[in-house]
Short mmCIF file of C-alpha atoms in Angstrom, two decimals:
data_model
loop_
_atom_site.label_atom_id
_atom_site.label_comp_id
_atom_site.label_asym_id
_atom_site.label_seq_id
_atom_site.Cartn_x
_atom_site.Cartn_y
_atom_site.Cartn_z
CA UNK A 1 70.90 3.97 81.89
CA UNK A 2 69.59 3.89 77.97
CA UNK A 3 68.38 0.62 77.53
CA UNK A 4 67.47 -2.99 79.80
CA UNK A 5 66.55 -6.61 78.90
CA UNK A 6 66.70 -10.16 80.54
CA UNK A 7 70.31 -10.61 81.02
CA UNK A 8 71.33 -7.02 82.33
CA UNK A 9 71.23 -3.14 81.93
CA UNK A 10 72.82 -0.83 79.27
CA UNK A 11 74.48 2.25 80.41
CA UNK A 12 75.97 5.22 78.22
CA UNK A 13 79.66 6.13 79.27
CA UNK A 14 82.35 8.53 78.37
CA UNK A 15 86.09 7.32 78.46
CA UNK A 16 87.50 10.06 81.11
CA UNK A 17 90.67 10.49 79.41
CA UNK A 18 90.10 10.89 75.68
CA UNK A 19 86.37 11.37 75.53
CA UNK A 20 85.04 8.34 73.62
CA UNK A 21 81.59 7.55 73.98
CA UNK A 22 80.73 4.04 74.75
CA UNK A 23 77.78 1.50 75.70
CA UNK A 24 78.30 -0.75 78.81
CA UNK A 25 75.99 -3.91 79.24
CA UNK A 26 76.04 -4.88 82.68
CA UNK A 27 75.00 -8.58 83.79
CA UNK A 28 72.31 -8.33 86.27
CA UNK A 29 73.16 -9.15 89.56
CA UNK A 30 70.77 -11.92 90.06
CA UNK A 31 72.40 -13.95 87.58
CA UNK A 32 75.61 -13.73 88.22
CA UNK A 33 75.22 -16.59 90.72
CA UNK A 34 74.36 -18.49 87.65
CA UNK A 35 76.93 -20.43 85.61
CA UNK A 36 74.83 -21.08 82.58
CA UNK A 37 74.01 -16.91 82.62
CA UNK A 38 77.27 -16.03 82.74
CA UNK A 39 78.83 -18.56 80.36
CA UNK A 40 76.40 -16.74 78.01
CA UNK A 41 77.30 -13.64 78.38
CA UNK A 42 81.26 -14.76 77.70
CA UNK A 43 80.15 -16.69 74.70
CA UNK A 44 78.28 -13.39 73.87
CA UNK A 45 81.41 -11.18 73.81
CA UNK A 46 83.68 -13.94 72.38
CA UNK A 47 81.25 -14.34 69.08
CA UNK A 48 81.14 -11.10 68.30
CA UNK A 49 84.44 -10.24 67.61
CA UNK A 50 84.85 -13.97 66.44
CA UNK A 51 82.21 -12.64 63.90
CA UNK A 52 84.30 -9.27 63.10
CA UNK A 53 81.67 -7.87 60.79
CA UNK A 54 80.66 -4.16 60.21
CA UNK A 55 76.99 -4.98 60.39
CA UNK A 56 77.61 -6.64 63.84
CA UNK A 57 77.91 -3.86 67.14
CA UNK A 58 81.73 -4.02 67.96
CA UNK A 59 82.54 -5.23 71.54
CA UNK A 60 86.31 -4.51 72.93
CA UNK A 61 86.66 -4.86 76.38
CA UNK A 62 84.47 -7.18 79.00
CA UNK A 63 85.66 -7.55 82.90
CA UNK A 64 83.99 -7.54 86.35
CA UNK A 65 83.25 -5.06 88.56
CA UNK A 66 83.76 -4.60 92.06
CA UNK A 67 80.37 -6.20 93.27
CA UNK A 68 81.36 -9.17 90.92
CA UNK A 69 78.64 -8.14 88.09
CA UNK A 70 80.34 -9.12 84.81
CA UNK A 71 80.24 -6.13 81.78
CA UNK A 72 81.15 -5.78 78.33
CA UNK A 73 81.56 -2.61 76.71
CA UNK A 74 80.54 -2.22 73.00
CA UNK A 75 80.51 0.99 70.58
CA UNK A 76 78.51 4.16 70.76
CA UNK A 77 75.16 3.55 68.76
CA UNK A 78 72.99 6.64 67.41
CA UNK A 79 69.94 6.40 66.03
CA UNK A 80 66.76 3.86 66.03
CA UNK A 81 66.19 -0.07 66.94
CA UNK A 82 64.54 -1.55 63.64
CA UNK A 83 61.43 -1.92 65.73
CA UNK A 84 60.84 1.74 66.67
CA UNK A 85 61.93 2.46 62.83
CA UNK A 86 58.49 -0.03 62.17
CA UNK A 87 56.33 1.62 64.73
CA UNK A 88 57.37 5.15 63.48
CA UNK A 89 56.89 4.22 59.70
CA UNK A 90 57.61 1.36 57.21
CA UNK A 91 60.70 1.50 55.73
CA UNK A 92 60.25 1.93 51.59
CA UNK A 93 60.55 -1.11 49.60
CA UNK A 94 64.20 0.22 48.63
CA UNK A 95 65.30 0.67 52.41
CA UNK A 96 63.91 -2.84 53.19
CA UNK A 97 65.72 -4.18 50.53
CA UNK A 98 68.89 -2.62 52.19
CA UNK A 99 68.29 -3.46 55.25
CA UNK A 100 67.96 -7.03 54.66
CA UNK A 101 70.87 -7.27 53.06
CA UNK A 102 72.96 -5.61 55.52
CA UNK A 103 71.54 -8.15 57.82
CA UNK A 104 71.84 -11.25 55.59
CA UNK A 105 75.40 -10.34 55.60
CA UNK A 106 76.00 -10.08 59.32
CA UNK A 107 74.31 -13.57 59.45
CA UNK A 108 76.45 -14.77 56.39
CA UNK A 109 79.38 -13.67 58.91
CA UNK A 110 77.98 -15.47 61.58
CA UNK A 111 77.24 -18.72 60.20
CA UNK A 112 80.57 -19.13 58.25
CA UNK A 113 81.45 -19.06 61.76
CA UNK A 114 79.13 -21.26 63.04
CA UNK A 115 77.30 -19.55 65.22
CA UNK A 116 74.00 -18.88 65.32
CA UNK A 117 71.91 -16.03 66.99
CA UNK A 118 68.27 -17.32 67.99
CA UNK A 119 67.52 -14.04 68.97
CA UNK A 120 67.10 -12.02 65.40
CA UNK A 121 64.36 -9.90 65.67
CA UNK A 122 63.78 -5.95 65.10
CA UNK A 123 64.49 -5.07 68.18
CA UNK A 124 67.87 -6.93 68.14
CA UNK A 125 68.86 -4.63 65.22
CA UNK A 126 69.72 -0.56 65.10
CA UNK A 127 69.41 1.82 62.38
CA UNK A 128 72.62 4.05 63.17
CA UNK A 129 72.99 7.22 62.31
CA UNK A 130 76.01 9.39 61.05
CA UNK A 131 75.89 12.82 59.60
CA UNK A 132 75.51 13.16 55.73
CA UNK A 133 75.53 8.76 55.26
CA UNK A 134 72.39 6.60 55.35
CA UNK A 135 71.54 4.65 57.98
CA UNK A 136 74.16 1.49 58.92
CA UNK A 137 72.25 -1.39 60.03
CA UNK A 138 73.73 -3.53 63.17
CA UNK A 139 73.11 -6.73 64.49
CA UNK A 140 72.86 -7.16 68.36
CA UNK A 141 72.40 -8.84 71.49
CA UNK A 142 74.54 -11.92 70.84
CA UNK A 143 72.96 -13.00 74.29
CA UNK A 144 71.58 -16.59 73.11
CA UNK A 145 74.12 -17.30 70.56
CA UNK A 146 74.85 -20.92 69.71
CA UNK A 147 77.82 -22.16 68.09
CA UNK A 148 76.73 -25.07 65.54
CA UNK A 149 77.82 -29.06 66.95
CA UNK A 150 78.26 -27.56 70.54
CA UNK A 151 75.64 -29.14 73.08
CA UNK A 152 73.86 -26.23 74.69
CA UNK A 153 70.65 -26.29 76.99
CA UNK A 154 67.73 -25.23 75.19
CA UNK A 155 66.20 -24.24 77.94
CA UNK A 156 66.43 -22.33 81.78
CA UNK A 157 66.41 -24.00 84.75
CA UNK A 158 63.18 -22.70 85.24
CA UNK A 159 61.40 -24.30 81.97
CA UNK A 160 61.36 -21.01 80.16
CA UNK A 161 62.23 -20.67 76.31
CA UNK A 162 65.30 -19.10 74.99
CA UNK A 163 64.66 -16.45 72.38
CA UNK A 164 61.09 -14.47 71.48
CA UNK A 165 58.15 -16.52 70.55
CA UNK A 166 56.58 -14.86 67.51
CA UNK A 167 60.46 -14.86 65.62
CA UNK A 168 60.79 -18.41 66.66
CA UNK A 169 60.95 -21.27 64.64
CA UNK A 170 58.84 -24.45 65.31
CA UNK A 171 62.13 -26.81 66.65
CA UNK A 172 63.82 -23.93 68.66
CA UNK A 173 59.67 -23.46 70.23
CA UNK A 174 59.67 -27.11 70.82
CA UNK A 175 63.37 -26.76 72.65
CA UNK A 176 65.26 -29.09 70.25
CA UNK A 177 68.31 -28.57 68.24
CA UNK A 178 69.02 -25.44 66.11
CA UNK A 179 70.77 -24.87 63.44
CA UNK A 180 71.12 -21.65 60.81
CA UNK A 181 67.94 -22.55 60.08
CA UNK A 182 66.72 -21.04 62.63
CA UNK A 183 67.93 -17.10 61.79
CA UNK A 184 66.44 -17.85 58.64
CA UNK A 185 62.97 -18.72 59.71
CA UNK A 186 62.84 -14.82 61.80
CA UNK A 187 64.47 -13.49 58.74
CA UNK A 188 61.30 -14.17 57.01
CA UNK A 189 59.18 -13.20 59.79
CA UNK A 190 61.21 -9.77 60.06
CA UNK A 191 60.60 -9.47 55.99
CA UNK A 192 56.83 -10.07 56.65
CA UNK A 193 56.25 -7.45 58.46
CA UNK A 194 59.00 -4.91 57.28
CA UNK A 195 56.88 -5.04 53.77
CA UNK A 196 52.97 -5.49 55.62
CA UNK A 197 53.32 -3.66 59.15
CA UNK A 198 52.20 -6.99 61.14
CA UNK A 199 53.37 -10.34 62.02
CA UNK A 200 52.20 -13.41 59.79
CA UNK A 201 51.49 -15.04 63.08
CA UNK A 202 49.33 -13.42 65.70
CA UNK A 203 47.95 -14.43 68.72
#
């Protein structure tokens, strides 16, 4: 197990055969009794490679397991979440400068495509490191994507918002309809505190 969220767990693997390293995300079992959860964990694999972009975490192969739990399994990542990269130390005004651009372009990607995150936030993307390159920044956890015109719930059945509250903009908060718009408000609340180490919005 190397990571865990909402929707399920993350688990390192190694293919038995040839030796590839891997990531497995693993819906939780609690939710796959749950339509809605599971139709976003499809949509989650099918916009990604809809997407197809370098700065976006490759996914190439999704199934079930025995106990029914769906899975998807996505490419090896090394290195740092954005977030533990801003805990450990701000990035220089250079690295922000490439890191925002690596991301703009993932969401440039993404919204040719019409789809939309809704969950962009530093934790949601990884500094990955290779031996003698810089760091390659990728976009993940597709897990509350949106494509743009389709009618979605806003919401859970239990009343809860989709997405993180202090990346949010002020019409996904109020549950209405998104739009690109939306990526774009957290990209400026990701900039904010990439260049001043705090949120322009705290409780």
């Amino acid at each position: 197990l190397v990571g865990q969220g909402g929707m399920g767990q993350v688990y390192g693997a190694v293919h038995p055969l040839i030796g590839k390293r891997a990531a497995i995300k693993v819906l939780r079992g609690e939710l796959c009794a749950d339509p809605e959860a599971i139709d976003r964990f499809i949509l989650e694999a099918r916009a990604v490679n809809q997407i197809g972009h370098p700065n976006i975490v490759d996914v190439f192969a999704f199934g079930s397991l025995p106990d029914g739990r769906q899975y998807m399994v996505m490419e090896w990542l090394r290195g740092e979440s954005l977030d533990e990269r801003i805990r450990r130390m701000l990035p220089t005004l250079e690295e922000t400068c490439e890191i925002m651009l690596s991301i703009c372009a993932a969401l440039d990607a993404a919204h040719a495509e019409q789809i939309v995150h809704r969950d962009l936030k530093p934790d949601n993307v990884f500094m990955s490191h290779a031996r003698g390159m810089k760091p390659a920044v990728k976009l993940l956890d597709f897990g509350l994507v949106k494509l743009v015109g389709e009618h979605q719930v806003e919401r859970t059945r239990s009343g809860s918002m989709l997405g993180t509250p202090a990346y949010m903009s002020p019409e996904q908060a109020r549950g209405g309809g998104v739009d690109h718009r939306t990526d774009l408000y957290a990209l400026g609340v990701m900039l904010f505190e990439l260049v001043t180490g705090t949120l322009p919005f705290i409780e």
